[in-house]
Amino acid sequence: MRQSLEAATPSPSSSAPHRGPPPPPADDWALFLDVDGCLLPFAERPDVVSVPPPLLARLSALRASLGGALALVSGRSLATLDHLFAPERFTAAGLHGVERRCADGTTHGAPSPAALAAIRDEAVVVARSYPGAVIEDKGAALGLHWRAAPQAEIALRGFAEAMLPRLPGYQLQPGDHVVELRPEHADKGSAILAFLEEPPFAGRRPVFAGDDLTDETGFAAVNARGGISVLVGDRTASAAQFALAGPAQVHRWLGVPAPLPALPTEISR
């Protein structure tokens, strides 16, 4: 088991790098996209986010123009991604690469250990002391969120660390206002590299956009293949070559149509 919460943190350079915006999408890309914090802004609870119809339509169009070589690479489970992006069903890696659905529909995953259900129930008890804290059951993984309850961070981190010995083969995965207990045999980088060995991704230039520390393995993977890595946000220490400020800028980069301005309301007299 791996216990360090800082293992995914890249070493900062002596000076902050200047990262410009990435080039526009090209037809020879294999495009990999993180979801929360990249395609979608964060919400206080992971279950209250939604996908705007223009974004969904543009992702579908990009997938077609890339010959199917578009995949979501997320910390969410495949089942949650399918619900979120319904009625579309994208090629995807879930649980930070633990789950993976290939373009032909073949799925790869990991079973949930028996101990995880009891640990989930114990985590719920801990979270009840902190209104706004959320325990997210991801199947083979468990997310402990404190975005809406910052005072819960120490308790939830401590709980996760204490539970790790009960889950052989698991690791702690830090994220943005969350820590997860998840299997340690895969990450986003390994998922991207696996996709690149399969059609329709093989032979294309890999491109990956993401915002979190969990995305650093993905950046390293596409950089090693001569690809394009895009950090969403303003972290200094990152292996990414390019940067975009947030999900709104990601939408513009991908060509999502801007929302129409609201029409003025006529005042009745």
C-alpha positions as semicolon CSV with decimal commas, in nm:
position;residue;x (nm);y (nm);z (nm)
1;M;0,000;0,000;0,000
2;R;0,104;0,359;-0,058
3;Q;0,027;0,612;0,211
4;S;0,182;0,939;0,092
5;L;-0,068;1,209;-0,003
6;E;0,201;1,407;-0,181
7;A;0,334;1,141;-0,419
8;A;0,157;1,288;-0,720
9;T;0,288;1,640;-0,662
10;P;0,543;1,743;-0,927
11;S;0,861;1,911;-0,813
12;P;0,837;2,288;-0,856
13;S;1,095;2,448;-1,081
14;S;1,315;2,732;-0,966
15;S;1,100;2,982;-1,155
16;A;0,735;2,977;-1,252
17;P;0,698;2,858;-1,613
18;H;0,504;3,063;-1,864
19;R;0,243;2,844;-2,032
20;G;0,055;2,982;-2,327
21;P;-0,272;2,849;-2,467
22;P;-0,269;2,519;-2,659
23;P;-0,311;2,501;-3,036
24;P;-0,664;2,448;-3,171
25;P;-0,787;2,089;-3,214
26;A;-0,648;1,904;-3,517
27;D;-0,786;1,602;-3,700
28;D;-0,482;1,385;-3,613
29;W;-0,529;1,418;-3,237
30;A;-0,619;1,152;-2,983
31;L;-0,803;1,375;-2,738
32;F;-0,825;1,290;-2,366
33;L;-1,025;1,516;-2,136
34;D;-1,061;1,532;-1,759
35;V;-1,412;1,618;-1,641
36;D;-1,438;1,800;-1,307
37;G;-1,239;2,122;-1,301
38;C;-1,168;2,089;-1,674
39;L;-1,483;2,032;-1,878
40;L;-1,709;2,122;-1,585
41;P;-1,664;2,367;-1,296
42;F;-1,651;2,227;-0,946
43;A;-1,965;2,223;-0,734
44;E;-2,006;2,191;-0,358
45;R;-2,132;1,836;-0,411
46;P;-2,015;1,607;-0,695
47;D;-2,373;1,496;-0,761
48;V;-2,512;1,839;-0,848
49;V;-2,305;1,917;-1,158
50;S;-2,460;1,895;-1,504
51;V;-2,334;1,897;-1,862
52;P;-2,458;2,192;-2,072
53;P;-2,620;2,071;-2,397
54;P;-2,382;2,279;-2,617
55;L;-2,083;2,107;-2,453
56;L;-2,234;1,763;-2,504
57;A;-2,309;1,839;-2,868
58;R;-1,957;1,970;-2,929
59;L;-1,793;1,666;-2,768
60;S;-2,001;1,441;-2,992
61;A;-1,898;1,642;-3,298
62;L;-1,531;1,631;-3,197
63;R;-1,549;1,257;-3,149
64;A;-1,684;1,222;-3,503
65;S;-1,421;1,453;-3,654
66;L;-1,146;1,258;-3,474
67;G;-1,269;0,924;-3,600
68;G;-1,378;0,827;-3,248
69;A;-1,044;0,917;-3,086
70;L;-1,189;1,110;-2,791
71;A;-1,205;0,977;-2,436
72;L;-1,300;1,111;-2,095
73;V;-1,036;1,045;-1,826
74;S;-1,189;1,109;-1,486
75;G;-1,190;1,029;-1,120
76;R;-1,561;0,953;-1,149
77;S;-1,680;0,599;-1,211
78;L;-1,783;0,489;-1,559
79;A;-2,142;0,453;-1,440
80;T;-2,144;0,811;-1,311
81;L;-1,988;0,942;-1,633
82;D;-2,256;0,767;-1,838
83;H;-2,529;0,922;-1,624
84;L;-2,370;1,266;-1,640
85;F;-2,317;1,266;-2,019
86;A;-2,637;1,082;-2,114
87;P;-2,760;1,005;-2,372
88;E;-2,402;0,990;-2,507
89;R;-2,174;0,708;-2,398
90;F;-1,811;0,808;-2,446
91;T;-1,500;0,597;-2,445
92;A;-1,367;0,663;-2,097
93;A;-1,135;0,584;-1,809
94;G;-1,293;0,608;-1,464
95;L;-1,165;0,607;-1,107
96;H;-0,836;0,764;-1,221
97;G;-0,771;0,478;-1,463
98;V;-0,885;0,185;-1,248
99;E;-1,187;0,143;-1,478
100;R;-1,156;0,168;-1,855
101;R;-1,404;0,129;-2,141
102;C;-1,246;0,087;-2,484
103;A;-1,388;0,225;-2,806
104;D;-1,528;-0,118;-2,893
105;G;-1,720;-0,128;-2,563
106;T;-1,487;-0,369;-2,385
107;T;-1,455;-0,278;-2,018
108;H;-1,176;-0,333;-1,766
109;G;-1,214;-0,275;-1,394
110;A;-1,148;-0,389;-1,040
111;P;-1,380;-0,555;-0,787
112;S;-1,467;-0,383;-0,462
113;P;-1,307;-0,548;-0,156
114;A;-1,550;-0,661;0,109
115;A;-1,401;-0,421;0,365
116;L;-1,486;-0,115;0,158
117;A;-1,860;-0,121;0,234
118;A;-1,799;-0,116;0,609
119;I;-1,541;0,162;0,571
120;R;-1,792;0,364;0,367
121;D;-2,050;0,332;0,646
122;E;-1,792;0,442;0,904
123;A;-1,696;0,740;0,686
124;V;-2,060;0,847;0,670
125;V;-2,068;0,854;1,049
126;V;-1,759;1,075;1,059
127;A;-1,900;1,310;0,794
128;R;-2,224;1,363;0,988
129;S;-2,029;1,578;1,234
130;Y;-1,944;1,822;0,954
131;P;-2,247;1,956;0,764
132;G;-2,159;1,981;0,396
133;A;-1,903;1,699;0,399
134;V;-1,979;1,432;0,139
135;I;-1,888;1,064;0,119
136;E;-1,895;0,949;-0,244
137;D;-1,936;0,577;-0,311
138;K;-1,754;0,509;-0,639
139;G;-1,783;0,133;-0,636
140;A;-1,421;0,021;-0,616
141;A;-1,318;0,356;-0,465
142;L;-1,437;0,592;-0,193
143;G;-1,420;0,972;-0,208
144;L;-1,423;1,192;0,103
145;H;-1,512;1,553;0,009
146;W;-1,486;1,868;0,219
147;R;-1,537;2,147;-0,040
148;A;-1,850;2,268;0,140
149;A;-1,709;2,185;0,485
150;P;-1,342;2,298;0,508
151;Q;-1,339;2,223;0,879
152;A;-1,376;1,852;0,796
153;E;-1,044;1,823;0,612
154;I;-0,830;1,707;0,903
155;A;-1,086;1,453;1,020
156;L;-1,149;1,309;0,676
157;R;-0,780;1,290;0,586
158;G;-0,706;1,123;0,919
159;F;-0,990;0,875;0,870
160;A;-0,867;0,784;0,521
161;E;-0,511;0,728;0,645
162;A;-0,637;0,513;0,932
163;M;-0,843;0,295;0,695
164;L;-0,562;0,224;0,450
165;P;-0,422;-0,081;0,637
166;R;-0,764;-0,244;0,604
167;L;-0,745;-0,219;0,224
168;P;-0,441;-0,408;0,089
169;G;-0,350;-0,291;-0,260
170;Y;-0,513;0,048;-0,208
171;Q;-0,364;0,396;-0,192
172;L;-0,465;0,744;-0,086
173;Q;-0,532;0,972;-0,380
174;P;-0,536;1,345;-0,296
175;G;-0,745;1,583;-0,501
176;D;-0,908;1,926;-0,491
177;H;-1,087;1,931;-0,151
178;V;-1,106;1,551;-0,155
179;V;-0,907;1,243;-0,065
180;E;-0,988;0,904;-0,211
181;L;-0,922;0,545;-0,118
182;R;-0,864;0,365;-0,447
183;P;-0,678;0,067;-0,599
184;E;-0,313;0,144;-0,667
185;H;-0,259;-0,060;-0,984
186;A;-0,356;0,213;-1,233
187;D;-0,358;0,589;-1,288
188;K;-0,463;0,834;-1,559
189;G;-0,129;0,804;-1,734
190;S;-0,149;0,425;-1,761
191;A;-0,506;0,453;-1,891
192;I;-0,402;0,698;-2,164
193;L;-0,109;0,479;-2,266
194;A;-0,342;0,178;-2,286
195;F;-0,583;0,369;-2,511
196;L;-0,292;0,471;-2,736
197;E;-0,223;0,106;-2,810
198;E;-0,578;0,055;-2,939
199;P;-0,787;0,181;-3,231
200;P;-0,893;0,450;-3,296
201;F;-0,628;0,621;-3,078
202;A;-0,318;0,435;-3,203
203;G;-0,094;0,638;-3,432
204;R;-0,245;0,973;-3,335
205;R;-0,091;1,262;-3,144
206;P;-0,207;1,240;-2,782
207;V;-0,354;1,549;-2,617
208;F;-0,464;1,561;-2,253
209;A;-0,625;1,844;-2,057
210;G;-0,676;1,831;-1,681
211;D;-0,659;2,043;-1,370
212;D;-0,563;1,834;-1,070
213;L;-0,260;1,659;-0,922
214;T;-0,416;1,332;-1,037
215;D;-0,372;1,451;-1,396
216;E;0,007;1,480;-1,373
217;T;0,058;1,115;-1,472
218;G;-0,151;1,188;-1,780
219;F;0,062;1,490;-1,868
220;A;0,377;1,281;-1,833
221;A;0,230;1,009;-2,056
222;V;0,138;1,239;-2,345
223;N;0,464;1,434;-2,314
224;A;0,659;1,109;-2,347
225;R;0,468;1,036;-2,670
226;G;0,537;1,379;-2,822
227;G;0,187;1,499;-2,741
228;I;0,026;1,809;-2,595
229;S;-0,044;1,853;-2,223
230;V;-0,278;2,126;-2,102
231;L;-0,308;2,239;-1,739
232;V;-0,645;2,390;-1,651
233;G;-0,590;2,638;-1,370
234;D;-0,293;2,825;-1,228
235;R;-0,079;2,568;-1,048
236;T;0,290;2,646;-1,091
237;A;0,436;2,299;-1,041
238;S;0,317;2,085;-1,330
239;A;0,455;1,885;-1,622
240;A;0,197;2,046;-1,855
241;Q;0,325;2,243;-2,154
242;F;0,021;2,469;-2,207
243;A;-0,245;2,622;-1,984
244;L;-0,603;2,743;-1,983
245;A;-0,756;2,940;-1,696
246;G;-1,068;2,731;-1,636
247;P;-1,358;2,535;-1,785
248;A;-1,492;2,837;-1,974
249;Q;-1,158;2,870;-2,155
250;V;-1,155;2,494;-2,221
251;H;-1,494;2,529;-2,388
252;R;-1,367;2,807;-2,612
253;W;-1,059;2,602;-2,703
254;L;-1,276;2,306;-2,799
255;G;-1,514;2,524;-2,999
256;V;-1,820;2,502;-2,775
257;P;-2,065;2,773;-2,888
258;A;-2,092;3,062;-2,645
259;P;-2,432;3,098;-2,476
260;L;-2,661;3,357;-2,632
261;P;-2,700;3,678;-2,433
262;A;-3,025;3,711;-2,245
263;L;-3,281;3,928;-2,416
264;P;-3,400;4,234;-2,223
265;T;-3,733;4,186;-2,051
266;E;-4,003;4,420;-2,173
267;I;-4,161;4,615;-1,893
268;S;-4,540;4,613;-1,916
269;R;-4,717;4,937;-1,846
